[in-house]
Amino acid sequence: MAKISTVRARIEPELKAEVEKLFKQLGLSTTEAINLFYRQIKMRKGLPFNVVIPNKTTEKVFKETDIKRNLIRCDGADDMFKKLGI
């Protein structure tokens, strides 16, 4: 008989509710989804998605946009492409 181990985590209630709805649509229980996540980590020998630390330029842009500095406003996709020179 397989041994069972319990995993406990603290998660924001709203996030938990949203994700559990998605699990239900996928036909998964939370336990099945966590097991799937763990198995993917084991198989890939790492997280099943990329996790990166932003470089200094990206970090600066994140901070500036958080305080709404140096934002460029566009009136739709055409205006955005024009401002980007595309």
PDB file of C-alpha atoms in Angstrom:
ATOM      1  CA  MET A   1       0.000   0.000   0.000  1.00  0.00           C
ATOM      2  CA  ALA A   2       1.319   3.457  -0.954  1.00  0.00           C
ATOM      3  CA  LYS A   3       2.117   5.824   1.854  1.00  0.00           C
ATOM      4  CA  ILE A   4       0.284   9.135   1.802  1.00  0.00           C
ATOM      5  CA  SER A   5       1.820  12.473   2.768  1.00  0.00           C
ATOM      6  CA  THR A   6      -0.171  15.630   3.455  1.00  0.00           C
ATOM      7  CA  VAL A   7       0.677  18.983   1.866  1.00  0.00           C
ATOM      8  CA  ARG A   8      -0.628  22.140   3.540  1.00  0.00           C
ATOM      9  CA  ALA A   9      -0.490  25.594   1.981  1.00  0.00           C
ATOM     10  CA  ARG A  10      -1.839  29.058   2.705  1.00  0.00           C
ATOM     11  CA  ILE A  11      -3.579  30.584  -0.303  1.00  0.00           C
ATOM     12  CA  GLU A  12      -5.710  33.689  -0.792  1.00  0.00           C
ATOM     13  CA  PRO A  13      -9.380  32.609  -0.641  1.00  0.00           C
ATOM     14  CA  GLU A  14     -10.288  34.322  -3.933  1.00  0.00           C
ATOM     15  CA  LEU A  15      -7.407  32.653  -5.776  1.00  0.00           C
ATOM     16  CA  LYS A  16      -8.312  29.265  -4.293  1.00  0.00           C
ATOM     17  CA  ALA A  17     -11.954  29.601  -5.367  1.00  0.00           C
ATOM     18  CA  GLU A  18     -11.068  30.688  -8.925  1.00  0.00           C
ATOM     19  CA  VAL A  19      -8.538  27.911  -9.407  1.00  0.00           C
ATOM     20  CA  GLU A  20     -10.824  25.238  -7.954  1.00  0.00           C
ATOM     21  CA  LYS A  21     -13.477  26.270 -10.514  1.00  0.00           C
ATOM     22  CA  LEU A  22     -10.888  25.722 -13.252  1.00  0.00           C
ATOM     23  CA  PHE A  23      -9.948  22.335 -11.777  1.00  0.00           C
ATOM     24  CA  LYS A  24     -13.626  21.365 -11.828  1.00  0.00           C
ATOM     25  CA  GLN A  25     -13.904  22.354 -15.506  1.00  0.00           C
ATOM     26  CA  LEU A  26     -10.870  20.155 -16.175  1.00  0.00           C
ATOM     27  CA  GLY A  27     -12.387  17.277 -14.218  1.00  0.00           C
ATOM     28  CA  LEU A  28      -9.664  17.433 -11.556  1.00  0.00           C
ATOM     29  CA  SER A  29      -9.821  17.566  -7.803  1.00  0.00           C
ATOM     30  CA  THR A  30      -7.367  19.834  -5.997  1.00  0.00           C
ATOM     31  CA  THR A  31      -5.494  16.729  -4.842  1.00  0.00           C
ATOM     32  CA  GLU A  32      -5.226  15.424  -8.416  1.00  0.00           C
ATOM     33  CA  ALA A  33      -4.008  18.813  -9.659  1.00  0.00           C
ATOM     34  CA  ILE A  34      -1.338  19.023  -6.951  1.00  0.00           C
ATOM     35  CA  ASN A  35      -0.218  15.471  -7.728  1.00  0.00           C
ATOM     36  CA  LEU A  36      -0.034  16.374 -11.427  1.00  0.00           C
ATOM     37  CA  PHE A  37       2.047  19.461 -10.587  1.00  0.00           C
ATOM     38  CA  TYR A  38       4.457  17.410  -8.436  1.00  0.00           C
ATOM     39  CA  ARG A  39       4.780  14.715 -11.127  1.00  0.00           C
ATOM     40  CA  GLN A  40       5.562  17.332 -13.772  1.00  0.00           C
ATOM     41  CA  ILE A  41       8.271  18.800 -11.522  1.00  0.00           C
ATOM     42  CA  LYS A  42       9.740  15.338 -10.992  1.00  0.00           C
ATOM     43  CA  MET A  43       9.623  14.489 -14.711  1.00  0.00           C
ATOM     44  CA  ARG A  44      11.137  17.813 -15.845  1.00  0.00           C
ATOM     45  CA  LYS A  45      13.494  18.111 -12.880  1.00  0.00           C
ATOM     46  CA  GLY A  46      12.211  21.655 -12.431  1.00  0.00           C
ATOM     47  CA  LEU A  47       9.079  23.755 -12.577  1.00  0.00           C
ATOM     48  CA  PRO A  48       6.807  23.058 -15.580  1.00  0.00           C
ATOM     49  CA  PHE A  49       6.985  26.732 -16.578  1.00  0.00           C
ATOM     50  CA  ASN A  50       9.701  29.367 -16.830  1.00  0.00           C
ATOM     51  CA  VAL A  51      10.424  31.468 -13.764  1.00  0.00           C
ATOM     52  CA  VAL A  52      12.810  34.319 -14.378  1.00  0.00           C
ATOM     53  CA  ILE A  53      14.203  37.201 -12.395  1.00  0.00           C
ATOM     54  CA  PRO A  54      13.711  40.398 -14.397  1.00  0.00           C
ATOM     55  CA  ASN A  55      16.802  42.269 -15.552  1.00  0.00           C
ATOM     56  CA  LYS A  56      17.470  45.809 -14.298  1.00  0.00           C
ATOM     57  CA  THR A  57      15.784  47.461 -17.297  1.00  0.00           C
ATOM     58  CA  THR A  58      12.606  45.406 -16.908  1.00  0.00           C
ATOM     59  CA  GLU A  59      12.609  45.971 -13.150  1.00  0.00           C
ATOM     60  CA  LYS A  60      12.921  49.751 -13.704  1.00  0.00           C
ATOM     61  CA  VAL A  61       9.992  49.715 -16.147  1.00  0.00           C
ATOM     62  CA  PHE A  62       7.866  47.701 -13.677  1.00  0.00           C
ATOM     63  CA  LYS A  63       8.567  50.250 -10.935  1.00  0.00           C
ATOM     64  CA  GLU A  64       7.835  53.193 -13.230  1.00  0.00           C
ATOM     65  CA  THR A  65       4.549  51.756 -14.453  1.00  0.00           C
ATOM     66  CA  ASP A  66       3.519  50.939 -10.879  1.00  0.00           C
ATOM     67  CA  ILE A  67       3.749  54.656 -10.070  1.00  0.00           C
ATOM     68  CA  LYS A  68       2.322  55.586 -13.494  1.00  0.00           C
ATOM     69  CA  ARG A  69       5.510  57.331 -14.673  1.00  0.00           C
ATOM     70  CA  ASN A  70       6.640  57.400 -18.334  1.00  0.00           C
ATOM     71  CA  LEU A  71       3.430  55.766 -19.567  1.00  0.00           C
ATOM     72  CA  ILE A  72       2.496  56.125 -23.207  1.00  0.00           C
ATOM     73  CA  ARG A  73      -1.241  56.142 -23.804  1.00  0.00           C
ATOM     74  CA  CYS A  74      -2.669  54.829 -27.060  1.00  0.00           C
ATOM     75  CA  ASP A  75      -6.057  55.229 -28.705  1.00  0.00           C
ATOM     76  CA  GLY A  76      -6.276  51.682 -30.016  1.00  0.00           C
ATOM     77  CA  ALA A  77      -4.007  49.221 -31.790  1.00  0.00           C
ATOM     78  CA  ASP A  78      -3.310  51.435 -34.832  1.00  0.00           C
ATOM     79  CA  ASP A  79      -2.156  54.285 -32.587  1.00  0.00           C
ATOM     80  CA  MET A  80       0.016  51.882 -30.588  1.00  0.00           C
ATOM     81  CA  PHE A  81       1.693  50.492 -33.731  1.00  0.00           C
ATOM     82  CA  LYS A  82       2.255  54.039 -35.017  1.00  0.00           C
ATOM     83  CA  LYS A  83       3.899  55.066 -31.721  1.00  0.00           C
ATOM     84  CA  LEU A  84       6.050  51.921 -31.837  1.00  0.00           C
ATOM     85  CA  GLY A  85       7.067  52.693 -35.421  1.00  0.00           C
ATOM     86  CA  ILE A  86       5.574  49.484 -36.755  1.00  0.00           C
TER      87      ILE A  86
END
